[in-house]
């Protein structure tokens, strides 16, 4: 694994797996080897710094009024707003289904039926709530959602929230959602050679942590620990 350029984390995981059936993982030579791997290829966060969420919000404000957008732009804007206000993965947005949606005054709640990466026996059910942002309707995810539902009502051939932009308007994949979000980041001036769609989780959570309790950030983003 070392010769194949795997890092410390991957090699240590393999070591732990072997150690579950054999105590070779605790051999002094193995321990010494692992210390060397850590020194040469330490586990590092994917991003050493994260982009400013205000840059993307500034660009999304230019995509207003949303009523004048093509379906492709409206879809990408909604997906990006969902990512920024919830801090969840594309897997979650892919699982959002209008059959399990409840709209009330100023908010829409989605009950996520499929199991997600963040689900566990202690956290078996996921719920996503998209609230109205009355301070600026141009970046209000609830306003964008209602328009998207209205625009796609007579087009969709599936109850999955996000559908393709062209006939037969079927459900999109997680990769398509990631591509839409990445497109919005790129147009906002974010270096998408470095930052992928997944980086919205870190950017959104970093921004939220500056104003609310971090435990709430973890809960909202579906993280179990810091």
Coordinates of C-alpha atoms in Angstrom, one line a residue:
X1 CA 0.0 0.0 0.0
X2 CA 2.9 2.4 0.8
X3 CA 4.4 1.8 -2.7
X4 CA 1.0 2.6 -4.2
X5 CA 1.1 6.0 -2.6
X6 CA -1.5 5.4 0.1
X7 CA -1.4 7.7 3.1
X8 CA -1.1 7.0 6.8
X9 CA -4.9 6.9 7.3
X10 CA -5.5 4.2 4.7
X11 CA -2.5 2.1 5.8
X12 CA -3.5 2.4 9.4
X13 CA -7.0 1.2 8.6
X14 CA -5.6 -1.9 6.9
X15 CA -3.4 -2.4 9.9
X16 CA -6.4 -2.3 12.2
X17 CA -8.3 -4.8 10.0
X18 CA -5.4 -7.3 10.2
X19 CA -5.0 -6.7 13.9
X20 CA -8.6 -7.8 14.5
X21 CA -7.6 -11.4 13.5
X22 CA -3.9 -11.3 14.2
X23 CA -1.7 -9.4 16.6
X24 CA 0.9 -8.6 13.9
X25 CA -0.3 -5.0 13.9
X26 CA 1.2 -4.5 17.3
X27 CA 4.6 -5.9 16.4
X28 CA 7.5 -3.4 17.1
X29 CA 8.6 -3.4 13.5
X30 CA 5.0 -2.6 12.3
X31 CA 4.7 0.1 14.9
X32 CA 8.0 1.6 13.8
X33 CA 7.0 1.4 10.2
X34 CA 3.7 3.2 11.0
X35 CA 5.5 6.0 12.8
X36 CA 7.7 6.4 9.7
X37 CA 4.6 6.5 7.4
X38 CA 3.0 9.1 9.6
X39 CA 6.1 11.3 9.4
X40 CA 6.4 11.0 5.6
X41 CA 2.6 11.0 4.8
X42 CA 0.7 12.5 7.7
X43 CA -3.1 12.6 7.6
X44 CA -4.0 16.1 6.6
X45 CA -7.4 17.8 6.0
X46 CA -8.5 17.9 2.4
X47 CA -8.4 21.7 2.4
X48 CA -5.8 23.9 4.4
X49 CA -8.2 26.8 4.0
X50 CA -11.7 27.3 2.7
X51 CA -13.3 29.8 0.4
X52 CA -15.5 32.6 1.6
X53 CA -19.2 31.8 1.4
X54 CA -20.0 35.4 0.7
X55 CA -18.4 35.1 -2.8
X56 CA -20.9 32.5 -3.8
X57 CA -23.9 34.2 -2.3
X58 CA -22.9 37.4 -4.2
X59 CA -23.0 35.5 -7.4
X60 CA -26.3 33.8 -6.6
X61 CA -27.8 37.2 -6.0
X62 CA -27.2 38.0 -9.7
X63 CA -29.3 35.1 -10.7
X64 CA -32.5 37.0 -9.8
X65 CA -35.3 37.2 -10.3
X66 CA -35.4 33.4 -10.4
X67 CA -38.5 33.5 -12.5
X68 CA -36.4 34.6 -15.4
X69 CA -33.9 31.8 -15.2
X70 CA -33.7 28.8 -17.4
X71 CA -34.4 25.5 -15.7
X72 CA -30.8 24.5 -15.8
X73 CA -29.7 27.7 -13.9
X74 CA -32.6 27.4 -11.5
X75 CA -31.8 23.8 -10.7
X76 CA -28.1 24.6 -10.1
X77 CA -29.0 27.6 -7.9
X78 CA -31.4 25.6 -5.8
X79 CA -28.9 22.8 -5.3
X80 CA -26.2 25.2 -4.3
X81 CA -28.4 27.0 -1.9
X82 CA -29.4 23.7 -0.3
X83 CA -25.8 22.9 0.1
X84 CA -24.9 26.2 1.7
X85 CA -27.8 26.4 4.1
X86 CA -27.8 22.8 5.3
X87 CA -24.1 21.7 5.0
X88 CA -25.2 18.3 3.8
X89 CA -23.8 16.0 1.1
X90 CA -25.1 15.6 -2.4
X91 CA -26.3 12.1 -1.3
X92 CA -28.8 13.9 0.9
X93 CA -30.1 16.2 -1.8
X94 CA -30.4 13.2 -4.1
X95 CA -32.6 11.5 -1.5
X96 CA -35.0 14.4 -1.1
X97 CA -38.4 13.4 -2.4
X98 CA -41.5 15.5 -2.7
X99 CA -43.6 12.6 -1.4
X100 CA -41.9 13.1 1.9
X101 CA -42.1 16.9 1.9
X102 CA -44.2 19.1 4.1
X103 CA -44.6 22.8 3.4
X104 CA -45.8 25.2 6.1
X105 CA -45.5 28.9 6.7
X106 CA -42.0 29.9 5.8
X107 CA -40.4 26.5 5.6
X108 CA -40.3 23.2 3.8
X109 CA -39.3 19.9 5.6
X110 CA -38.1 16.8 3.9
X111 CA -38.0 13.5 5.7
X112 CA -35.2 11.5 4.1
X113 CA -36.3 7.8 3.7
X114 CA -33.1 6.2 2.4
X115 CA -30.2 5.5 4.8
X116 CA -27.5 8.1 4.5
X117 CA -23.8 8.0 5.3
X118 CA -24.5 10.0 8.5
X119 CA -27.2 7.6 9.7
X120 CA -26.5 5.4 12.7
X121 CA -28.5 3.5 15.3
X122 CA -28.3 6.7 17.4
X123 CA -29.3 8.9 14.5
X124 CA -31.5 6.7 12.2
X125 CA -33.7 9.3 10.5
X126 CA -32.6 12.5 8.7
X127 CA -34.8 15.6 8.3
X128 CA -33.9 18.6 6.2
X129 CA -35.6 21.9 6.8
X130 CA -35.3 24.7 4.3
X131 CA -36.4 28.0 5.9
X132 CA -37.4 31.3 4.3
X133 CA -34.7 34.0 4.4
X134 CA -36.8 37.2 4.3
X135 CA -33.8 39.5 4.6
X136 CA -32.9 38.8 1.0
X137 CA -35.3 36.9 -1.3
X138 CA -32.6 36.7 -4.0
X139 CA -30.8 34.0 -2.0
X140 CA -33.8 32.6 -0.2
X141 CA -33.8 28.8 -0.6
X142 CA -37.5 28.5 0.3
X143 CA -38.5 31.0 -2.4
X144 CA -36.2 29.2 -4.9
X145 CA -37.7 25.8 -3.9
X146 CA -41.3 26.9 -4.4
X147 CA -40.5 28.3 -7.8
X148 CA -38.6 25.1 -8.8
X149 CA -41.6 23.0 -7.7
X150 CA -43.9 25.2 -9.7
X151 CA -41.7 25.1 -12.8
X152 CA -41.2 21.3 -12.8
X153 CA -44.8 20.3 -11.7
X154 CA -45.9 19.3 -15.2
X155 CA -42.5 18.1 -16.4
X156 CA -41.4 15.6 -13.8
X157 CA -41.7 11.9 -14.3
X158 CA -40.4 11.2 -10.7
X159 CA -41.1 12.4 -7.2
X160 CA -37.4 12.9 -6.5
X161 CA -36.9 16.6 -5.9
X162 CA -34.1 17.2 -8.4
X163 CA -34.8 16.2 -12.0
X164 CA -32.9 16.5 -15.2
X165 CA -33.3 19.7 -17.3
X166 CA -34.4 17.9 -20.4
X167 CA -37.0 15.4 -21.5
X168 CA -37.8 12.9 -20.0
X169 CA -37.1 14.9 -16.9
X170 CA -36.1 11.9 -14.8
X171 CA -34.3 11.8 -11.5
X172 CA -30.7 13.1 -11.6
X173 CA -27.7 11.3 -10.0
X174 CA -25.5 12.5 -7.1
X175 CA -22.8 13.2 -9.6
X176 CA -25.1 15.5 -11.6
X177 CA -25.9 17.5 -8.4
X178 CA -22.2 17.8 -7.6
X179 CA -21.6 19.0 -11.2
X180 CA -24.3 21.7 -10.8
X181 CA -22.9 22.9 -7.5
X182 CA -19.3 22.9 -8.9
X183 CA -20.5 25.0 -11.9
X184 CA -22.0 27.6 -9.5
X185 CA -18.7 27.7 -7.5
X186 CA -16.7 28.2 -10.7
X187 CA -18.9 31.1 -11.9
X188 CA -18.6 32.7 -8.5
X189 CA -14.8 32.7 -8.9
X190 CA -13.9 29.7 -6.7
X191 CA -11.0 27.6 -8.0
X192 CA -12.8 24.4 -8.8
X193 CA -9.5 22.7 -9.7
X194 CA -8.9 22.7 -5.9
X195 CA -12.4 22.9 -4.4
X196 CA -15.1 20.4 -5.4
X197 CA -18.9 20.4 -4.6
X198 CA -18.2 18.7 -1.3
X199 CA -16.3 21.8 -0.1
X200 CA -19.6 23.6 0.5
X201 CA -19.9 21.5 3.7
X202 CA -16.8 23.0 5.2
X203 CA -17.5 26.5 3.9
X204 CA -21.1 26.6 5.2
X205 CA -20.2 25.0 8.5
X206 CA -17.2 27.4 9.0
X207 CA -19.5 30.4 8.4
X208 CA -22.2 29.1 10.7
X209 CA -19.7 28.3 13.5
X210 CA -18.8 32.0 13.7
X211 CA -22.4 32.9 14.7
X212 CA -24.0 29.8 16.4
X213 CA -23.1 27.0 18.8
X214 CA -20.8 24.5 17.1
X215 CA -22.9 21.6 18.4
X216 CA -25.8 22.9 16.4
X217 CA -23.5 23.1 13.3
X218 CA -22.6 19.4 13.8
X219 CA -26.2 18.4 14.1
X220 CA -27.4 20.4 11.1
X221 CA -24.6 19.2 8.8
X222 CA -25.1 15.6 9.9
X223 CA -21.7 15.2 11.6
X224 CA -21.3 13.1 14.7
X225 CA -18.0 14.8 15.8
X226 CA -15.8 17.7 15.1

